[in-house]
């Protein structure tokens, strides 16, 4: 008969286990990191179920077959462009081809260093704006980044793209904790923040960043937490998602209205694209409110109930979508692809028409709730057709993902 020996762990009186404690959280973090490394080495193709009406045949991934069907008149020009876009998207690399270091200011880089890209917003296909935090500091910086052409580094790298910060006049330092940021136009930005020292106070800023621009406006909201902001391009006004209500401010008169949201925190807001007369608000209590800004009443004219908190809203030409998590959602300019980063730091891209998961990209380094990727995707970077790629801001770097040069060719 064989007796099993029991392993007994004895802690000595003078021993110290600081930094070596085993907790459930530490084990989960370790497992998550091992999974991320495995996915980087062995990317798994997503398996999705789509309706038979929208399923693609095996010939849809074959470039010669797609071209032949177009020449025969079996595909329209729009269907051809959409199919080629999906092929490029499926061929995106899961590892970055380029890693670009971002500096806050070349003259003062030895004094400070960027820590993480908290938010990236696209101005156009040649410019974008980034919100960065600084290491060992509560100060944040808003950087305007210019995209330019760069020769491909390898034969498999299709994307021609380089990122350079604008001149130092476009490098703006903020002494408040910025909670949200929204572009007004190509020369100015709207953002909300909380003062660190003294009495806690929420502020709204409008800052111009063009050459010679001196626009700088500050609005006080009192002791209210702010979650989001949005600019109405059809009127000189903006909205702020705050505690228990939404806020609407007129820039010229500085008049303030409270938007009723049934005492729920407003986590996302967007104005209607056609005329800016409607304001859509997503709340923590799983509601989407529609307010008519032409009405005297501050109550919603319509509301939708969802299954979870609504933290992202996007209005499209023919429809609207919402995002029931705490991470932003994006739609590309062609309104064909919807994408975002999940709570594990993985970037996922779906086809907007069919809901098919097209690509899953693991983060190039370990992430956390305080250290999270920001992503932007376009199929026409630098206004060049076929210049498809994904930009991922993580840490003080921007990672560039491009597609392969050779399209997927199946046996016909």
Coordinates of C-alpha atoms in Angstrom, one line a residue:
X1 CA 0.0 0.0 0.0
X2 CA 1.4 3.3 -1.1
X3 CA 0.8 6.3 1.2
X4 CA 0.4 9.7 -0.3
X5 CA 2.6 12.4 1.1
X6 CA 1.1 15.8 1.9
X7 CA 3.0 18.9 1.1
X8 CA 3.0 21.1 4.2
X9 CA 3.8 24.8 3.8
X10 CA 5.4 26.3 7.0
X11 CA 5.9 30.0 7.4
X12 CA 8.9 30.8 9.5
X13 CA 8.6 33.5 12.2
X14 CA 11.0 35.9 10.6
X15 CA 10.1 35.4 7.0
X16 CA 8.6 38.1 4.8
X17 CA 6.3 37.3 1.9
X18 CA 5.8 40.9 0.7
X19 CA 5.6 40.8 -3.1
X20 CA 5.3 37.1 -3.2
X21 CA 1.7 36.7 -2.1
X22 CA -0.6 34.4 -4.2
X23 CA -4.0 35.9 -4.7
X24 CA -6.9 35.1 -7.1
X25 CA -6.3 38.4 -8.8
X26 CA -2.6 37.7 -9.3
X27 CA -3.4 34.3 -10.7
X28 CA -6.0 35.8 -13.1
X29 CA -3.5 38.4 -14.3
X30 CA -0.9 35.7 -15.0
X31 CA -3.4 33.6 -16.9
X32 CA -4.5 36.6 -18.9
X33 CA -0.9 37.4 -19.8
X34 CA -0.2 33.8 -20.9
X35 CA -3.3 33.9 -23.1
X36 CA -2.3 37.2 -24.7
X37 CA 1.2 35.8 -25.5
X38 CA -0.3 32.7 -27.0
X39 CA -2.7 34.6 -29.1
X40 CA 0.1 36.8 -30.5
X41 CA 2.0 33.7 -31.5
X42 CA -0.9 31.7 -32.8
X43 CA -3.8 33.9 -33.9
X44 CA -7.1 32.1 -33.9
X45 CA -9.6 32.8 -36.7
X46 CA -13.0 33.9 -35.3
X47 CA -15.9 31.6 -35.8
X48 CA -19.2 33.4 -36.3
X49 CA -22.6 32.4 -37.3
X50 CA -24.3 34.7 -39.8
X51 CA -27.6 34.4 -41.6
X52 CA -27.5 32.4 -44.8
X53 CA -28.6 35.5 -46.7
X54 CA -25.4 37.3 -45.8
X55 CA -23.0 34.3 -45.8
X56 CA -20.1 34.7 -48.3
X57 CA -19.2 31.9 -50.7
X58 CA -15.6 30.5 -50.9
X59 CA -15.1 32.6 -54.0
X60 CA -15.5 35.9 -52.1
X61 CA -12.0 35.6 -50.7
X62 CA -10.5 34.8 -54.1
X63 CA -9.4 38.0 -55.7
X64 CA -9.4 36.7 -59.4
X65 CA -13.0 35.3 -58.8
X66 CA -14.2 38.6 -57.4
X67 CA -12.7 40.5 -60.3
X68 CA -14.2 38.0 -62.8
X69 CA -17.7 38.3 -61.2
X70 CA -17.5 42.1 -61.4
X71 CA -16.6 41.9 -65.1
X72 CA -19.5 39.6 -65.7
X73 CA -21.8 42.0 -64.1
X74 CA -22.6 39.8 -61.1
X75 CA -21.2 42.3 -58.7
X76 CA -21.9 46.1 -58.6
X77 CA -19.1 48.6 -58.0
X78 CA -20.3 49.1 -54.4
X79 CA -20.3 45.3 -53.8
X80 CA -16.8 45.0 -55.3
X81 CA -15.4 47.8 -53.0
X82 CA -17.1 46.2 -50.0
X83 CA -15.7 42.8 -50.8
X84 CA -12.2 44.1 -51.3
X85 CA -12.5 46.0 -48.0
X86 CA -13.4 42.8 -46.2
X87 CA -10.5 41.0 -47.7
X88 CA -8.0 43.6 -46.6
X89 CA -9.6 43.6 -43.1
X90 CA -9.3 39.9 -42.8
X91 CA -5.7 40.1 -43.9
X92 CA -4.7 42.6 -41.2
X93 CA -1.6 41.4 -39.3
X94 CA -2.2 40.5 -35.6
X95 CA 1.3 41.9 -34.8
X96 CA 2.3 45.5 -35.4
X97 CA 4.5 46.3 -38.4
X98 CA 5.6 49.7 -37.0
X99 CA 6.1 51.1 -33.5
X100 CA 6.2 54.9 -33.4
X101 CA 7.5 56.6 -30.3
X102 CA 5.5 59.7 -29.3
X103 CA 7.3 62.6 -27.6
X104 CA 5.5 65.4 -25.7
X105 CA 8.1 68.0 -26.7
X106 CA 11.6 67.3 -28.1
X107 CA 13.1 70.2 -26.1
X108 CA 11.8 69.0 -22.8
X109 CA 11.7 65.2 -23.2
X110 CA 14.4 64.7 -20.6
X111 CA 12.1 66.3 -18.0
X112 CA 8.9 64.4 -18.8
X113 CA 7.7 61.3 -20.6
X114 CA 4.3 60.3 -21.8
X115 CA 2.8 57.4 -20.0
X116 CA -0.3 56.3 -21.9
X117 CA -2.6 57.3 -24.8
X118 CA -5.9 57.7 -23.0
X119 CA -7.8 58.8 -26.1
X120 CA -7.3 59.1 -29.9
X121 CA -9.6 61.0 -32.2
X122 CA -9.5 61.3 -35.9
X123 CA -9.6 64.8 -37.4
X124 CA -9.3 63.6 -40.9
X125 CA -7.3 60.9 -42.8
X126 CA -4.2 63.1 -42.4
X127 CA -4.5 64.4 -38.8
X128 CA -5.5 63.1 -35.4
X129 CA -5.6 64.3 -31.9
X130 CA -4.4 62.4 -28.8
X131 CA -4.8 62.7 -25.1
X132 CA -1.8 61.5 -23.2
X133 CA -1.0 61.2 -19.5
X134 CA 2.5 62.0 -18.1
X135 CA 4.5 59.6 -16.0
X136 CA 4.9 60.5 -12.3
X137 CA 2.5 63.4 -12.7
X138 CA -1.2 64.3 -12.7
X139 CA -0.6 66.6 -15.7
X140 CA -2.0 65.5 -19.1
X141 CA -1.1 66.6 -22.6
X142 CA -3.2 67.1 -25.8
X143 CA -1.1 66.4 -28.9
X144 CA -2.1 67.0 -32.5
X145 CA -0.4 64.4 -34.7
X146 CA 0.2 64.6 -38.4
X147 CA 0.1 61.5 -40.6
X148 CA 2.4 61.5 -43.6
X149 CA 3.5 59.0 -46.2
X150 CA 6.4 56.7 -45.4
X151 CA 8.0 54.0 -47.6
X152 CA 7.0 50.5 -46.7
X153 CA 9.6 48.7 -44.5
X154 CA 9.0 45.3 -46.0
X155 CA 7.3 43.7 -49.0
X156 CA 4.4 42.5 -47.0
X157 CA 3.7 45.9 -45.5
X158 CA 1.1 47.6 -47.6
X159 CA 0.5 50.6 -45.3
X160 CA 2.4 53.8 -46.1
X161 CA 2.2 55.8 -42.9
X162 CA 4.3 57.9 -40.5
X163 CA 3.2 59.9 -37.5
X164 CA 4.8 63.2 -36.5
X165 CA 3.7 65.7 -33.8
X166 CA 2.7 69.1 -34.9
X167 CA 4.9 72.1 -33.9
X168 CA 5.1 72.9 -30.1
X169 CA 2.2 75.4 -30.4
X170 CA -0.1 72.4 -30.9
X171 CA 1.2 70.7 -27.7
X172 CA -1.2 71.8 -24.9
X173 CA -0.6 71.0 -21.3
X174 CA -3.6 70.6 -18.9
X175 CA -3.4 70.8 -15.2
X176 CA -6.8 69.2 -14.7
X177 CA -7.9 65.5 -14.9
X178 CA -9.5 65.4 -18.4
X179 CA -12.6 63.1 -18.4
X180 CA -13.7 63.5 -22.0
X181 CA -12.7 65.2 -25.3
X182 CA -14.6 66.2 -28.4
X183 CA -13.4 67.9 -31.6
X184 CA -15.2 71.1 -32.5
X185 CA -13.5 71.5 -35.9
X186 CA -10.0 71.1 -37.4
X187 CA -8.7 74.0 -35.3
X188 CA -10.2 73.6 -31.8
X189 CA -11.2 71.1 -29.3
X190 CA -13.8 70.8 -26.4
X191 CA -12.9 68.9 -23.2
X192 CA -14.0 68.5 -19.6
X193 CA -11.9 68.2 -16.5
X194 CA -11.7 68.2 -12.7
X195 CA -9.5 70.5 -10.7
X196 CA -7.0 68.7 -8.5
X197 CA -6.3 71.2 -5.8
X198 CA -8.7 73.2 -3.6
X199 CA -12.4 72.8 -3.9
X200 CA -13.3 70.1 -6.4
X201 CA -14.8 71.8 -9.4
X202 CA -15.6 70.6 -12.9
X203 CA -14.6 72.8 -15.8
X204 CA -15.3 72.8 -19.5
X205 CA -12.6 74.1 -21.9
X206 CA -12.6 75.2 -25.5
X207 CA -9.0 75.4 -26.8
X208 CA -7.9 76.5 -30.3
X209 CA -4.7 74.8 -31.7
X210 CA -4.2 76.3 -35.1
X211 CA -1.2 78.5 -35.9
X212 CA -1.9 81.9 -34.4
X213 CA -5.1 80.8 -32.7
X214 CA -5.7 82.4 -29.3
X215 CA -9.1 80.9 -28.5
X216 CA -9.3 79.8 -24.9
X217 CA -12.7 79.6 -23.0
X218 CA -13.5 78.2 -19.6
X219 CA -16.9 77.3 -18.2
X220 CA -17.5 76.2 -14.6
X221 CA -20.1 73.5 -13.8
X222 CA -19.6 73.5 -10.0
X223 CA -19.1 70.3 -8.0
X224 CA -20.5 67.9 -10.6
X225 CA -18.7 64.9 -12.0
X226 CA -18.6 64.9 -15.8
X227 CA -18.4 61.8 -18.0
X228 CA -18.7 62.9 -21.6
X229 CA -19.1 66.0 -23.9
X230 CA -20.3 66.6 -27.4
X231 CA -20.3 69.6 -29.7
X232 CA -23.3 70.7 -31.9
X233 CA -21.8 71.7 -35.2
X234 CA -25.1 73.2 -36.3
X235 CA -25.4 75.6 -33.4
X236 CA -22.9 77.4 -31.1
X237 CA -23.6 75.1 -28.2
X238 CA -22.3 71.9 -26.5
X239 CA -23.6 69.3 -24.1
X240 CA -22.0 67.6 -21.1
X241 CA -23.0 64.3 -19.5
X242 CA -23.0 64.9 -15.8
X243 CA -24.3 63.4 -12.5
X244 CA -28.1 62.7 -12.5
X245 CA -28.7 64.8 -15.6
X246 CA -27.3 66.2 -18.9
X247 CA -26.2 69.8 -19.4
X248 CA -26.6 72.0 -22.4
X249 CA -24.6 75.2 -22.7
X250 CA -24.8 78.1 -25.1
X251 CA -21.4 79.5 -25.9
X252 CA -22.5 83.0 -26.8
X253 CA -24.8 83.7 -23.8
X254 CA -23.3 81.1 -21.4
X255 CA -26.8 80.0 -20.6
X256 CA -27.1 76.6 -19.0
X257 CA -30.0 74.1 -19.2
X258 CA -30.4 70.9 -17.3
X259 CA -31.6 67.9 -19.4
X260 CA -33.8 65.5 -17.5
X261 CA -32.6 61.9 -17.6
X262 CA -34.6 60.5 -14.7
X263 CA -31.8 61.1 -12.2
X264 CA -29.4 58.9 -14.0
X265 CA -25.7 59.6 -14.9
X266 CA -25.2 60.5 -18.6
X267 CA -22.3 58.4 -20.0
X268 CA -22.5 59.3 -23.7
X269 CA -24.1 62.0 -25.8
X270 CA -24.4 62.8 -29.5
X271 CA -26.3 65.4 -31.6
X272 CA -28.3 64.6 -34.7
X273 CA -26.3 65.0 -37.9
X274 CA -28.9 66.5 -40.1
X275 CA -29.8 69.7 -38.1
X276 CA -28.6 69.3 -34.5
X277 CA -32.1 69.7 -33.2
X278 CA -32.0 66.4 -31.4
X279 CA -29.8 65.3 -28.5
X280 CA -29.3 61.5 -27.8
X281 CA -28.1 60.6 -24.3
X282 CA -27.1 57.1 -23.0
X283 CA -27.4 56.7 -19.2
X284 CA -26.1 54.4 -16.5
X285 CA -29.6 53.1 -15.9
X286 CA -29.8 51.5 -19.3
X287 CA -31.8 54.2 -21.1
X288 CA -31.3 56.1 -24.3
X289 CA -33.1 59.5 -24.2
X290 CA -34.0 61.7 -27.2
X291 CA -34.5 65.4 -26.4
X292 CA -35.9 67.9 -28.9
X293 CA -33.8 71.1 -28.3
X294 CA -36.4 73.2 -30.0
X295 CA -38.9 72.4 -27.2
X296 CA -39.2 74.4 -24.0
X297 CA -39.5 71.3 -22.0
X298 CA -36.3 69.5 -20.8
X299 CA -38.0 66.1 -20.7
X300 CA -37.3 63.5 -23.3
X301 CA -39.6 63.0 -26.3
X302 CA -38.6 59.4 -26.7
X303 CA -36.7 56.8 -24.8
X304 CA -35.4 53.2 -25.3
X305 CA -34.6 50.7 -22.6
X306 CA -31.6 48.5 -22.9
X307 CA -30.2 45.5 -21.0
X308 CA -27.2 47.3 -19.5
X309 CA -25.6 50.8 -19.1
X310 CA -25.2 52.7 -22.4
X311 CA -21.7 54.1 -22.6
X312 CA -21.3 54.7 -26.4
X313 CA -23.6 56.1 -29.1
X314 CA -23.0 56.4 -32.8
X315 CA -25.4 57.9 -35.3
X316 CA -25.1 56.6 -38.9
X317 CA -26.8 57.7 -42.1
X318 CA -29.5 55.2 -41.9
X319 CA -29.4 53.9 -38.3
X320 CA -27.9 54.3 -34.9
X321 CA -26.0 51.8 -32.7
X322 CA -25.1 51.7 -29.0
X323 CA -22.3 50.1 -27.0
X324 CA -23.3 48.5 -23.7
X325 CA -19.9 48.6 -22.0
X326 CA -17.5 51.2 -20.6
X327 CA -15.2 51.4 -23.6
X328 CA -15.7 53.7 -26.7
X329 CA -17.0 52.2 -30.0
X330 CA -16.0 53.5 -33.4
X331 CA -17.3 53.3 -37.0
X332 CA -15.1 53.8 -40.0
X333 CA -15.8 56.6 -42.5
X334 CA -17.5 54.2 -45.0
X335 CA -19.8 53.0 -42.2
X336 CA -18.9 49.4 -43.1
X337 CA -16.9 48.4 -40.1
X338 CA -17.7 48.8 -36.4
X339 CA -14.8 48.3 -34.0
X340 CA -13.6 48.7 -30.4
X341 CA -11.5 47.3 -27.6
X342 CA -13.0 44.9 -25.1
X343 CA -12.3 44.7 -21.4
X344 CA -9.3 42.3 -22.0
X345 CA -7.6 44.8 -24.3
X346 CA -8.3 42.9 -27.5
X347 CA -9.3 44.9 -30.6
X348 CA -12.3 43.5 -32.4
X349 CA -13.7 44.5 -35.8
X350 CA -17.1 43.5 -37.1
X351 CA -18.9 43.9 -40.4
X352 CA -21.7 46.4 -39.7
X353 CA -24.1 44.9 -42.3
X354 CA -23.9 41.2 -41.1
X355 CA -22.5 41.4 -37.6
X356 CA -19.7 39.0 -38.6
X357 CA -16.6 39.2 -36.5
X358 CA -13.9 40.0 -39.1
X359 CA -10.7 40.3 -37.0
X360 CA -9.4 40.0 -33.4
X361 CA -6.1 41.6 -32.6
X362 CA -4.5 41.0 -29.2
X363 CA -2.6 43.9 -27.5
X364 CA 1.1 44.0 -28.1
X365 CA 1.8 44.3 -24.4
X366 CA 0.1 43.7 -21.1
X367 CA -2.9 46.0 -20.3
X368 CA -5.0 46.9 -17.3
X369 CA -7.9 49.2 -16.5
X370 CA -5.5 52.1 -16.1
X371 CA -3.3 51.1 -19.1
X372 CA -5.6 50.6 -22.0
X373 CA -5.4 50.7 -25.8
X374 CA -7.0 53.4 -28.0
X375 CA -7.6 52.5 -31.6
X376 CA -8.4 54.1 -35.0
X377 CA -9.1 52.3 -38.2
X378 CA -9.4 53.6 -41.8
X379 CA -9.2 52.1 -45.3
X380 CA -8.0 55.4 -46.8
X381 CA -5.2 56.8 -44.6
X382 CA -3.7 59.9 -46.1
X383 CA -6.7 59.9 -48.5
X384 CA -5.2 57.1 -50.5
X385 CA -7.5 54.2 -51.6
X386 CA -6.3 50.8 -50.4
X387 CA -4.1 52.4 -47.7
X388 CA -5.8 50.3 -45.0
X389 CA -4.6 50.0 -41.5
X390 CA -5.2 50.1 -37.7
X391 CA -3.5 52.6 -35.4
X392 CA -3.3 51.5 -31.7
X393 CA -2.2 54.0 -29.0
X394 CA -0.8 52.1 -26.0
X395 CA 1.7 53.5 -23.6
X396 CA 3.8 56.3 -25.2
X397 CA 3.8 54.6 -28.6
X398 CA 1.4 54.2 -31.5
X399 CA 1.4 50.8 -33.1
X400 CA 0.6 50.5 -36.8
X401 CA -1.1 47.4 -38.2
X402 CA -1.3 46.9 -41.9
X403 CA -2.6 44.1 -44.2
X404 CA -0.7 41.7 -46.4
X405 CA 0.2 42.6 -50.0
X406 CA -1.0 39.3 -51.3
X407 CA -4.8 38.9 -51.2
X408 CA -6.2 35.5 -50.1
X409 CA -6.3 33.4 -53.2
X410 CA -8.3 30.1 -52.9
X411 CA -8.3 27.2 -55.3
X412 CA -11.0 27.9 -57.9

